[in-house]
């Protein structure tokens, strides 16, 4: 009989507040901050400092979701998040649900930006492409190619008609979105451009790079005339008319530069919503805040500057110099306005200094009453800080830090009843509730490398890098004592079963045996927890791991010389030496029946040994990098291993078979712990996350899992085939080339297959219906048996259903893979589909896409002409009817809006709440009236 195992699946992930490799942003209301936490997107309530909801993608069949690399919020409640695999998800921030997934990029998404209305979304990626997406239609409009390196930032100009993109290729590109071409390339930067932004009034565009200055460009709009350009560039516009013809396509004109305070490269430049502040965040610990003066203030400042120059130069004695100065001032004063330079508009206000390196910044869209702005910072030590920017100084208002470690999680330990989880890091110990993922206690400590929670969950023991054993009082959340235990770092702690003791192994070549007890010191009422050294065993080399057998008969120590020495626990006499690893053993465990010992090494292998004779049962190449942790499931010979290859693996030590591979961590996995019942596993990683994997009731078989792994490898090969890896690499795209926005994926191929299957089924069904009608005419009356596959639909509706089930973003690539014969069938069916008013938009999209794809073949195919002629007549009428209906509905809604606004002094969006208030007031009055009437009746009865 084939043996079945129970599957483990990811259940929870906690400990990460904000990712290092992504940005943060406020939502449109300004109440919540969106902070990516690896593959999740946390929504933090700023005032309460609590994570109110988490936006998580549903686990797909094609493996775990990759990390969020960029996030952008729209003017509405929608939020866009870009991922490392190039996909983009649109979320409804209020509902917390994923509205759609957009696939188009081949590399990680590095930039996202909504236009002012929120109807368009621009995305940039490591594949050097810019894609424009229609948020309402949930489709890709077109792909803009031209950059030679990663796109770093995007910004819309001129009411969303133009788009500016920056790249690591040191160029800015201005795209005309109406004609879909690159209309200007701006050079001049000496290094990679990392960030760009434009003020709300679109007067200036600022760029930040590794250069020591910020560059500013004046923005020219289509509606701008010569006067407005004079305000920006002053006397330069008084040149001959030849420049105006040369610079007709020049949207960005160099305005000037301003020196930065820091020498680090610029990471982010952002204007606040009101446009009076500019923040320049560098790849260090500082953010420079600049004050942006308006037009009148900047002109006054320019005038004062000119007057100061005049005073300085007038003090000179030389007569020739004074004459030249007067002549110069005469020319300056002759102009209608003084020449405004960058220092006249942008003035350094202050520098915000954080405790650690800053990863990202975001201005709050709502301006506070008592300060100029609120600024949120994400730091590289898993921390969020909020600053209030005032004219004189900046003050820290809030820090979100308790929900995670400042550095990677080095060890995790579960209590005996699985109710508590302890994790250690470089400066703190945290106690968690493993079922909910909430942090219960945070205790300052040394660099904890290992830990142990003693029975009854009142105290915990932590071994540190500096050789101390720290005693943690779990109830009070304090470190009660630090014992100098070893001369080197304490690498491992193992509890002695059924005894009040534990064993420690250290880099000072010692294995020490300890006892713990509660003692009452003289002069104190309460008892305190104390540890005392009982025995010490000297080894030949550094001790990396220690393990004690469940019957407390043996103690095993793994040494730096790649061997494992096993000793008798009572006499400390030598029993076995396990030799075979080529690199030091980093982890080991003994099974609960004491028969097997498993060792994991830096040589990437797991070795399973018999503890009776010390023979190696099997050596398994387990991970692609060092094996960092291994542990048996209690009362079984199943075991879990974790490695630096970011994977957690589930093994059967009797059959030496890999059962499951658990993917999820985005960095090296350092440690793992298994519950006493084996119903869940907890892992800690270098990505600062702690993940819980729960055992489900779903059984699986080894052969099925092997087949799944082979299928995944095959699908990965298909994905590589999409890239045509054996074909010669395509040439660099032309200047401002335009391409399709979508991307061919496994999903689009599956959708194409479903359409072809639906067309074949419909063709057979139509043939059956025609034969039945022919038999009817001959007089042979027989009941027509419907096809069960059709789900009670007609053949045309069945095909339309298959098309409707395709994601709007994948439709173009799906139709692109269809053969011409099937495209002709779809066109012939389209004329009947237009009778359904709900599907007019979909049918129009399908017809236009097919016409664009197969234009030359359709023209040269005589049988297609009648179909196209009919479609031309029907489609225009259907679209006009649909447009008229939408227009009528919009007009009616406008009318209702005006009626509501005239009846109420509140805004339209507040009219509903106002109406509810009025109704509640009316109901209260009615209640009061009924109460008064009943009281009057009672009084009348009493009088009678």
mmCIF file of C-alpha atoms in Angstrom, residues 331-492:
data_model
loop_
_atom_site.group_PDB
_atom_site.id
_atom_site.type_symbol
_atom_site.label_atom_id
_atom_site.label_comp_id
_atom_site.label_asym_id
_atom_site.label_seq_id
_atom_site.Cartn_x
_atom_site.Cartn_y
_atom_site.Cartn_z
ATOM 1 C CA UNK A 331 19.872 96.130 -18.998
ATOM 2 C CA UNK A 332 18.474 94.152 -16.059
ATOM 3 C CA UNK A 333 16.023 96.860 -15.065
ATOM 4 C CA UNK A 334 15.007 97.321 -18.683
ATOM 5 C CA UNK A 335 13.301 93.891 -18.577
ATOM 6 C CA UNK A 336 9.806 93.648 -17.157
ATOM 7 C CA UNK A 337 10.895 91.042 -14.533
ATOM 8 C CA UNK A 338 14.208 90.232 -12.880
ATOM 9 C CA UNK A 339 15.904 86.958 -13.846
ATOM 10 C CA UNK A 340 14.694 84.280 -11.384
ATOM 11 C CA UNK A 341 17.280 81.590 -10.641
ATOM 12 C CA UNK A 342 17.017 78.294 -8.773
ATOM 13 C CA UNK A 343 18.261 79.686 -5.387
ATOM 14 C CA UNK A 344 15.504 82.313 -5.617
ATOM 15 C CA UNK A 345 12.832 79.590 -5.725
ATOM 16 C CA UNK A 346 14.323 76.755 -3.635
ATOM 17 C CA UNK A 347 15.746 77.459 -0.202
ATOM 18 C CA UNK A 348 17.188 74.825 2.160
ATOM 19 C CA UNK A 349 14.906 74.771 5.195
ATOM 20 C CA UNK A 350 16.390 71.969 7.336
ATOM 21 C CA UNK A 351 17.905 68.496 7.307
ATOM 22 C CA UNK A 352 16.116 65.552 8.923
ATOM 23 C CA UNK A 353 18.515 62.997 10.389
ATOM 24 C CA UNK A 354 17.402 59.442 11.119
ATOM 25 C CA UNK A 355 19.055 56.847 13.359
ATOM 26 C CA UNK A 356 19.692 54.399 10.495
ATOM 27 C CA UNK A 357 19.917 54.416 6.712
ATOM 28 C CA UNK A 358 16.691 55.639 5.086
ATOM 29 C CA UNK A 359 15.090 53.453 2.410
ATOM 30 C CA UNK A 360 12.096 55.580 1.384
ATOM 31 C CA UNK A 361 10.084 58.706 2.247
ATOM 32 C CA UNK A 362 6.515 59.894 1.733
ATOM 33 C CA UNK A 363 4.751 63.192 2.421
ATOM 34 C CA UNK A 364 1.307 63.059 4.032
ATOM 35 C CA UNK A 365 -1.248 64.512 1.561
ATOM 36 C CA UNK A 366 -3.065 66.292 4.406
ATOM 37 C CA UNK A 367 -1.220 69.312 5.815
ATOM 38 C CA UNK A 368 -1.336 69.432 9.644
ATOM 39 C CA UNK A 369 -2.552 72.591 11.399
ATOM 40 C CA UNK A 370 0.499 73.190 13.606
ATOM 41 C CA UNK A 371 3.289 72.317 11.131
ATOM 42 C CA UNK A 372 4.248 72.602 7.489
ATOM 43 C CA UNK A 373 3.996 68.888 6.664
ATOM 44 C CA UNK A 374 4.197 65.335 7.991
ATOM 45 C CA UNK A 375 6.911 63.065 6.609
ATOM 46 C CA UNK A 376 7.088 59.262 6.905
ATOM 47 C CA UNK A 377 10.435 57.435 6.683
ATOM 48 C CA UNK A 378 11.160 53.738 6.250
ATOM 49 C CA UNK A 379 14.533 52.666 7.603
ATOM 50 C CA UNK A 380 16.672 49.678 6.657
ATOM 51 C CA UNK A 381 16.369 48.203 10.166
ATOM 52 C CA UNK A 382 12.650 47.288 9.818
ATOM 53 C CA UNK A 383 11.378 50.550 11.272
ATOM 54 C CA UNK A 384 8.875 53.268 10.353
ATOM 55 C CA UNK A 385 9.355 56.807 11.659
ATOM 56 C CA UNK A 386 7.086 59.844 11.345
ATOM 57 C CA UNK A 387 8.359 63.418 11.531
ATOM 58 C CA UNK A 388 6.541 66.728 11.845
ATOM 59 C CA UNK A 389 8.269 69.312 9.621
ATOM 60 C CA UNK A 390 8.175 72.805 11.118
ATOM 61 C CA UNK A 391 9.811 76.013 9.910
ATOM 62 C CA UNK A 392 12.492 75.864 12.619
ATOM 63 C CA UNK A 393 13.101 72.155 13.174
ATOM 64 C CA UNK A 394 11.640 68.700 12.705
ATOM 65 C CA UNK A 395 10.359 66.513 15.542
ATOM 66 C CA UNK A 396 9.771 62.770 15.606
ATOM 67 C CA UNK A 397 6.108 62.130 16.384
ATOM 68 C CA UNK A 398 5.863 58.327 16.137
ATOM 69 C CA UNK A 399 7.955 55.214 15.545
ATOM 70 C CA UNK A 400 6.524 51.793 14.658
ATOM 71 C CA UNK A 401 9.111 49.282 15.851
ATOM 72 C CA UNK A 402 7.700 46.714 18.300
ATOM 73 C CA UNK A 403 6.184 44.426 15.656
ATOM 74 C CA UNK A 404 9.556 43.243 14.353
ATOM 75 C CA UNK A 405 13.290 42.764 14.939
ATOM 76 C CA UNK A 406 15.827 45.389 13.876
ATOM 77 C CA UNK A 407 17.995 42.718 12.202
ATOM 78 C CA UNK A 408 17.706 39.105 11.084
ATOM 79 C CA UNK A 409 16.148 36.431 13.333
ATOM 80 C CA UNK A 410 18.997 34.191 14.556
ATOM 81 C CA UNK A 411 17.115 31.641 16.669
ATOM 82 C CA UNK A 412 13.551 30.676 17.518
ATOM 83 C CA UNK A 413 12.286 28.436 20.310
ATOM 84 C CA UNK A 414 8.798 27.158 21.147
ATOM 85 C CA UNK A 415 7.605 26.563 24.700
ATOM 86 C CA UNK A 416 6.671 23.039 25.803
ATOM 87 C CA UNK A 417 2.920 23.726 25.396
ATOM 88 C CA UNK A 418 3.444 25.630 22.067
ATOM 89 C CA UNK A 419 1.732 28.746 23.470
ATOM 90 C CA UNK A 420 4.835 30.985 23.311
ATOM 91 C CA UNK A 421 7.516 31.573 20.709
ATOM 92 C CA UNK A 422 10.835 33.257 21.532
ATOM 93 C CA UNK A 423 13.019 34.811 18.843
ATOM 94 C CA UNK A 424 16.472 36.341 19.299
ATOM 95 C CA UNK A 425 18.272 39.004 17.318
ATOM 96 C CA UNK A 426 21.367 41.208 17.621
ATOM 97 C CA UNK A 427 19.945 43.446 20.390
ATOM 98 C CA UNK A 428 16.541 42.138 21.493
ATOM 99 C CA UNK A 429 14.557 39.083 22.469
ATOM 100 C CA UNK A 430 10.890 38.972 21.480
ATOM 101 C CA UNK A 431 8.122 36.781 22.823
ATOM 102 C CA UNK A 432 5.331 36.048 20.309
ATOM 103 C CA UNK A 433 1.984 34.328 20.250
ATOM 104 C CA UNK A 434 2.630 31.817 17.431
ATOM 105 C CA UNK A 435 -1.054 31.357 16.580
ATOM 106 C CA UNK A 436 -1.866 35.065 16.072
ATOM 107 C CA UNK A 437 1.601 36.446 15.272
ATOM 108 C CA UNK A 438 1.274 39.249 17.837
ATOM 109 C CA UNK A 439 4.345 40.447 19.748
ATOM 110 C CA UNK A 440 3.767 40.022 23.502
ATOM 111 C CA UNK A 441 7.108 41.147 24.984
ATOM 112 C CA UNK A 442 10.276 42.874 23.765
ATOM 113 C CA UNK A 443 13.356 42.572 26.005
ATOM 114 C CA UNK A 444 16.694 44.286 25.370
ATOM 115 C CA UNK A 445 19.526 41.790 25.305
ATOM 116 C CA UNK A 446 22.886 40.971 23.778
ATOM 117 C CA UNK A 447 23.387 39.288 20.420
ATOM 118 C CA UNK A 448 21.336 36.132 20.985
ATOM 119 C CA UNK A 449 22.491 33.069 19.030
ATOM 120 C CA UNK A 450 20.367 30.414 20.772
ATOM 121 C CA UNK A 451 17.558 30.193 23.293
ATOM 122 C CA UNK A 452 15.459 27.968 25.495
ATOM 123 C CA UNK A 453 12.096 28.452 27.257
ATOM 124 C CA UNK A 454 12.039 26.475 30.511
ATOM 125 C CA UNK A 455 8.886 24.571 31.523
ATOM 126 C CA UNK A 456 5.925 26.542 32.961
ATOM 127 C CA UNK A 457 6.821 29.390 30.525
ATOM 128 C CA UNK A 458 7.897 31.820 33.273
ATOM 129 C CA UNK A 459 11.560 32.091 32.363
ATOM 130 C CA UNK A 460 13.734 31.803 29.273
ATOM 131 C CA UNK A 461 17.477 31.371 28.760
ATOM 132 C CA UNK A 462 19.397 33.072 25.927
ATOM 133 C CA UNK A 463 22.995 32.342 24.861
ATOM 134 C CA UNK A 464 24.765 35.399 23.464
ATOM 135 C CA UNK A 465 27.677 36.116 21.163
ATOM 136 C CA UNK A 466 29.815 37.558 23.977
ATOM 137 C CA UNK A 467 29.657 34.328 26.024
ATOM 138 C CA UNK A 468 26.870 35.269 28.466
ATOM 139 C CA UNK A 469 23.767 33.358 29.441
ATOM 140 C CA UNK A 470 20.924 35.832 29.973
ATOM 141 C CA UNK A 471 17.946 34.893 32.116
ATOM 142 C CA UNK A 472 14.693 36.409 30.790
ATOM 143 C CA UNK A 473 11.653 36.908 33.031
ATOM 144 C CA UNK A 474 8.824 36.337 30.528
ATOM 145 C CA UNK A 475 6.082 37.700 32.786
ATOM 146 C CA UNK A 476 7.660 41.083 33.479
ATOM 147 C CA UNK A 477 9.502 41.284 30.144
ATOM 148 C CA UNK A 478 12.893 42.001 31.688
ATOM 149 C CA UNK A 479 16.365 40.500 31.683
ATOM 150 C CA UNK A 480 16.780 39.481 35.340
ATOM 151 C CA UNK A 481 20.415 38.333 35.224
ATOM 152 C CA UNK A 482 23.396 37.866 32.929
ATOM 153 C CA UNK A 483 25.784 35.032 33.788
ATOM 154 C CA UNK A 484 29.351 34.947 32.421
ATOM 155 C CA UNK A 485 29.226 31.403 31.074
ATOM 156 C CA UNK A 486 31.869 30.984 28.369
ATOM 157 C CA UNK A 487 34.990 32.635 27.071
ATOM 158 C CA UNK A 488 33.614 32.550 23.528
ATOM 159 C CA UNK A 489 30.194 32.871 21.910
ATOM 160 C CA UNK A 490 27.487 30.482 23.144
ATOM 161 C CA UNK A 491 26.566 28.671 19.925
ATOM 162 C CA UNK A 492 23.989 26.160 21.140
#
